[in-house]
Short mmCIF file of C-alpha atoms in Angstrom, two decimals:
data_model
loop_
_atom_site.label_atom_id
_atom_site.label_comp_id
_atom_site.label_asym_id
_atom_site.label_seq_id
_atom_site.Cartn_x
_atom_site.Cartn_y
_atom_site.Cartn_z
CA UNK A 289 315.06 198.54 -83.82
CA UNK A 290 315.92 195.21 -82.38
CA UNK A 291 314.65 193.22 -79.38
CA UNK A 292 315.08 195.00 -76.48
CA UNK A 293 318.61 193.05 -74.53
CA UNK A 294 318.52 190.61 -72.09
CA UNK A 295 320.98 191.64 -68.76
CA UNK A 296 322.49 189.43 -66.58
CA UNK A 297 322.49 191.22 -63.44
CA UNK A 298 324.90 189.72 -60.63
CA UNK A 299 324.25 191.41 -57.43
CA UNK A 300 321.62 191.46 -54.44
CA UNK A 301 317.90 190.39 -54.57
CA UNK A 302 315.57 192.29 -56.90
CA UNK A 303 312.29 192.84 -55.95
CA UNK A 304 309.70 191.16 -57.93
CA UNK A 305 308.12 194.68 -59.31
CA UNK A 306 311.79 195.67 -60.57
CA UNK A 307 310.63 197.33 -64.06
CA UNK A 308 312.19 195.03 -66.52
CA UNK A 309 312.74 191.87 -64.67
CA UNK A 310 312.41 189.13 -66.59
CA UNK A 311 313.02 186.32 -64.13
CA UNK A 312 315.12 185.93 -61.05
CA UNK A 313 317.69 182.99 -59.66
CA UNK A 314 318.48 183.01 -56.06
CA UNK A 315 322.40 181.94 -55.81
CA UNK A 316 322.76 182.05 -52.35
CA UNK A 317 320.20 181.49 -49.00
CA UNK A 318 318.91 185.01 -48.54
CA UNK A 319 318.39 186.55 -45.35
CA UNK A 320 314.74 186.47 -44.10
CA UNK A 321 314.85 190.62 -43.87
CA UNK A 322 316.52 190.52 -47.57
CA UNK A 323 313.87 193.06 -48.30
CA UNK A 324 315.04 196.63 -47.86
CA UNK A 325 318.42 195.53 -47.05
CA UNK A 326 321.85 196.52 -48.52
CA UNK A 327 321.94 194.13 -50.79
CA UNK A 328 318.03 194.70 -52.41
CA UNK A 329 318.74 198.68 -52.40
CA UNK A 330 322.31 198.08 -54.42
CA UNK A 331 320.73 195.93 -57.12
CA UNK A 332 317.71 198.06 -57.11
CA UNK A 333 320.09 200.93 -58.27
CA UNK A 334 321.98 198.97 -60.55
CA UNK A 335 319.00 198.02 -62.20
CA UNK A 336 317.86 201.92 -62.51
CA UNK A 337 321.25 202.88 -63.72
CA UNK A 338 320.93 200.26 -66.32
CA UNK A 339 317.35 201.51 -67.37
CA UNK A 340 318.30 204.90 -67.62
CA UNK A 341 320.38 203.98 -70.94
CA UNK A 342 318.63 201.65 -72.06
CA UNK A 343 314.58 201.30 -71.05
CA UNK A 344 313.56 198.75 -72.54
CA UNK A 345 316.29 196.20 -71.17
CA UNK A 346 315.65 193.09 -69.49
CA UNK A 347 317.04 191.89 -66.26
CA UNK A 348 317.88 188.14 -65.80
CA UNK A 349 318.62 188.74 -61.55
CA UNK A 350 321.18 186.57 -60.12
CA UNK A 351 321.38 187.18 -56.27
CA UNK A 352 324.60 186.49 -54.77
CA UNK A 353 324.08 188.97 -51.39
CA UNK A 354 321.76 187.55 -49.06
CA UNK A 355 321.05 190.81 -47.46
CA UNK A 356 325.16 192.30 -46.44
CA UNK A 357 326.73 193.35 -49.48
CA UNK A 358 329.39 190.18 -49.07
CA UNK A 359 329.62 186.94 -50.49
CA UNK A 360 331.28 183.79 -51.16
CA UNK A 361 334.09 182.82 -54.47
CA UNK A 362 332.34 180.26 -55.14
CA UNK A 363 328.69 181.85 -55.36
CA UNK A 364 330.24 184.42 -57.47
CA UNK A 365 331.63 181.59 -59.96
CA UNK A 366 328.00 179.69 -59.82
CA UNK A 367 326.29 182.86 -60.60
CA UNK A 368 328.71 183.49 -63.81
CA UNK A 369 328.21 179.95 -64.60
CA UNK A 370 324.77 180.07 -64.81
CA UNK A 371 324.81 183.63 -66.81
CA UNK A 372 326.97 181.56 -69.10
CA UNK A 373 324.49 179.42 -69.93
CA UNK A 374 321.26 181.93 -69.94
CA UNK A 375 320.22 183.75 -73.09
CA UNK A 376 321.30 187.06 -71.40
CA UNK A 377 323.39 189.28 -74.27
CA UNK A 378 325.37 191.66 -71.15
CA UNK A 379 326.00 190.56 -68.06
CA UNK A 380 326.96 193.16 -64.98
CA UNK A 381 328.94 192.37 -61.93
CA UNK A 382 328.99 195.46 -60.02
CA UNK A 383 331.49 194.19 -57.42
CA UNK A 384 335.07 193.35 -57.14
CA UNK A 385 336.96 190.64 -55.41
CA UNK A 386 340.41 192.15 -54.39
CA UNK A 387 342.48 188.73 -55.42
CA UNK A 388 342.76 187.20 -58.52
CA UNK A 389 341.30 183.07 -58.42
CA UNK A 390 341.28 180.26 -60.76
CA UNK A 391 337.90 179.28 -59.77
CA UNK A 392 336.43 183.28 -60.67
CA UNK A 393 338.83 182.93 -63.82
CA UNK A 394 337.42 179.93 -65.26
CA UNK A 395 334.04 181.38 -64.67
CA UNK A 396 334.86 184.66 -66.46
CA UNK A 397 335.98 182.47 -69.48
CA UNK A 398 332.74 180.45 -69.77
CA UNK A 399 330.76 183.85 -69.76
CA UNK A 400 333.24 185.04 -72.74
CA UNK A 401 333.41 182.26 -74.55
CA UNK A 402 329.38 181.96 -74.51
CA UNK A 403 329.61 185.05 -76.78
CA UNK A 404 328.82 187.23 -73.79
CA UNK A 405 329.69 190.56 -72.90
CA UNK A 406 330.92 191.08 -69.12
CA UNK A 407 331.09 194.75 -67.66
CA UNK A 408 332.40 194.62 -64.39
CA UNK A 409 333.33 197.94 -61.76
CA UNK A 410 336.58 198.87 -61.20
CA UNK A 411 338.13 201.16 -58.14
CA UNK A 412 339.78 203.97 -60.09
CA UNK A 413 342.43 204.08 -56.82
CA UNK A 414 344.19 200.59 -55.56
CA UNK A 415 344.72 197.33 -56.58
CA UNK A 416 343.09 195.43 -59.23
CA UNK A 417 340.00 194.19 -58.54
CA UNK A 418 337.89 190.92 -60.17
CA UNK A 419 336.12 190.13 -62.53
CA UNK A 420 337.57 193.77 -63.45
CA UNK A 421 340.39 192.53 -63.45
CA UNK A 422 340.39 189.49 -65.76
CA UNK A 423 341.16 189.44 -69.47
CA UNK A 424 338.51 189.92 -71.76
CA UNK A 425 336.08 191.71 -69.26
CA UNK A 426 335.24 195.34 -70.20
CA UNK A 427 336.37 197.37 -66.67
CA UNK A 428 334.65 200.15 -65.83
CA UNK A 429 335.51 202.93 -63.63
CA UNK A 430 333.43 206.56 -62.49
CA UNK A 431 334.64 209.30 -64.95
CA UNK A 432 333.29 212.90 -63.16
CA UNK A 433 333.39 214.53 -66.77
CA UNK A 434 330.88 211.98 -67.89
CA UNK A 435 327.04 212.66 -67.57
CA UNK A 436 324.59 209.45 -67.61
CA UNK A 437 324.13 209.55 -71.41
CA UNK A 438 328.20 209.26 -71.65
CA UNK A 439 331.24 207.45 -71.33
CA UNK A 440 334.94 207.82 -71.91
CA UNK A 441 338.25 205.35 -73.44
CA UNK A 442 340.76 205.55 -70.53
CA UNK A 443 342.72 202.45 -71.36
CA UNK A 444 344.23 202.63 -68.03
CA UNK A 445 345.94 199.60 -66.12
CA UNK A 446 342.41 199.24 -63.65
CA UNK A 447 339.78 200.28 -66.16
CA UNK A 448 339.32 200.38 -69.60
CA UNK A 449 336.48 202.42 -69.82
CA UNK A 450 334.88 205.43 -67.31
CA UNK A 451 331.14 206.58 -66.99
CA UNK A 452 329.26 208.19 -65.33
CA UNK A 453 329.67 208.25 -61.57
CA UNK A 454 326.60 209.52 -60.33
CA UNK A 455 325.88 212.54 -58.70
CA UNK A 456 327.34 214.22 -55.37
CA UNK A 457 325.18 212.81 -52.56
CA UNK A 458 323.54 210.66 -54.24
CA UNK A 459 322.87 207.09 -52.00
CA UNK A 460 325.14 205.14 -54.47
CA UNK A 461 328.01 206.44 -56.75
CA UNK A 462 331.33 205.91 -57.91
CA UNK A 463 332.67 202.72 -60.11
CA UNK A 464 329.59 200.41 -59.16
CA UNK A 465 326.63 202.90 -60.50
CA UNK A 466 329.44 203.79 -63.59
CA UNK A 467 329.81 200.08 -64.12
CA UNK A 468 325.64 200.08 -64.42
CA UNK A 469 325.72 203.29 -66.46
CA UNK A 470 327.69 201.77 -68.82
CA UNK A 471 325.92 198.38 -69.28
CA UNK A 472 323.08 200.62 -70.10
CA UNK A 473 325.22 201.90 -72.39
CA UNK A 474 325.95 198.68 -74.22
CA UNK A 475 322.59 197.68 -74.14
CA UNK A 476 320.91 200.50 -76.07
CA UNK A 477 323.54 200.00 -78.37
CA UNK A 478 322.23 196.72 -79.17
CA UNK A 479 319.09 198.00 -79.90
CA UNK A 480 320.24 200.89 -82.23
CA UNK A 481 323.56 200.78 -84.22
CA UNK A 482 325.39 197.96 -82.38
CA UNK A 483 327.76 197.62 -79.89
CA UNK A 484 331.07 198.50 -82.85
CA UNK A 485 329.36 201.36 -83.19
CA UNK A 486 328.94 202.92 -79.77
CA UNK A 487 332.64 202.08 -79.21
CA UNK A 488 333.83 203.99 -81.67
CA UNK A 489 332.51 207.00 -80.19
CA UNK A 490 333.65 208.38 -76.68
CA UNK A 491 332.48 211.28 -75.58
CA UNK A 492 336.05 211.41 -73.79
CA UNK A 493 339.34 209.94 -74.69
CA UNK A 494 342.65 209.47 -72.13
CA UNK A 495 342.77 209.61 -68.15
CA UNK A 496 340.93 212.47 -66.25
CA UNK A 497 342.47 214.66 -64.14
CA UNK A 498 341.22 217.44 -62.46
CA UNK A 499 342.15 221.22 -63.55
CA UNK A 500 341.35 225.15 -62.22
CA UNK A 501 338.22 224.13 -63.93
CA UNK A 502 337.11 221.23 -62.72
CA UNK A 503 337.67 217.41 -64.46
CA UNK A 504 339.58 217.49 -68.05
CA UNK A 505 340.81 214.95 -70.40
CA UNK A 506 344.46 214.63 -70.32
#
């Protein structure tokens, strides 16, 4: 087996007794009551989500949500920069910005041309989204035929790739927790057989759509 990956997380604040952090960079001013807020609970669950896959991950945190789960362009771009430059193998945006920017472009590039891999969440309704959005960056969407341990080849015009969505009722679902389940994903692929291998083997292939029976491949 080989060492364990190193994850860029972009997101909110992770707690210092996060399993698996390795070290954590404050992009932004957080709010004094960052603790327990939106923003700590949403990386928190990224940073499960990841784990599940892949335990033995690491987590690089960059924290770009002071405490509401909003933020600045330019934070965004600093935060990528910086992830550029770390020594992290993956590195997860969980977000989307609903225009496209030069600034968040030029970012994207240095993370991809660092050798990096960037999984970012994509809305499976609506507009484009970035970093989703941007060439190069493997888009993720939820998939409801996909169970934690899976993901599917859409090659659709928002998302390359689905996963799993999380569960009905659950406190966070849908592309962002998909986005994390993936990562995972990637990351205990890594570890095992490499990344050329995982990707060479969906569990499902082509859009979903929903039968009699519940979610389908097309």
């Amino acid at each position: 087996m080989r060492q364990p990956a190193l994850i860029a997380l972009i997101d909110g604040p992770l707690a210092a007794d996060t399993p698996g952090l390795a070290a954590r960079r404050d992009m932004c001013a957080l709010h004094p009551r960052a603790a327990g807020s939106p923003a700590d609970r949403h990386a928190s669950r990224m940073a499960a989500a990841i784990r599940a896959n892949a335990p033995e991950a690491q987590l690089l945190g960059f924290s770009i949500f002071p405490g509401r789960l909003s933020t600045a362009l330019a934070t965004v771009a600093e935060a990528l920069r910086h992830a550029a430059a770390s020594e992290a193998a993956i590195v997860h945006c969980s977000f989307g910005h609903g225009e496209a920017s030069p600034v968040l472009a030029e970012a994207v590039a240095a993370v991809l041309a660092a050798g990096k891999l960037l999984v970012a969440s994509a809305p499976a309704r609506g507009a484009p989204v970035y970093p989703a959005g941007c060439a190069g960056v493997l888009s993720v969407q939820g998939d409801a035929r996909c169970a934690p341990g899976q993901w599917s080849r859409l090659d659709l015009p928002g998302a390359r790739y689905g996963a799993c969505p999380g569960s009905p009722g659950t406190p966070v679902r849908g592309a962002s927790l998909a986005a994390a389940h993936f990562t995972g994903l990637l990351a205990r692929a890594c570890m095992e057989d490499g990344i050329e291998a995982m990707l060479q083997t969906p569990s499902f292939t082509g859009r979903e759509r929903i039968g009699p029976g519940g979610p389908q491949a097309a």
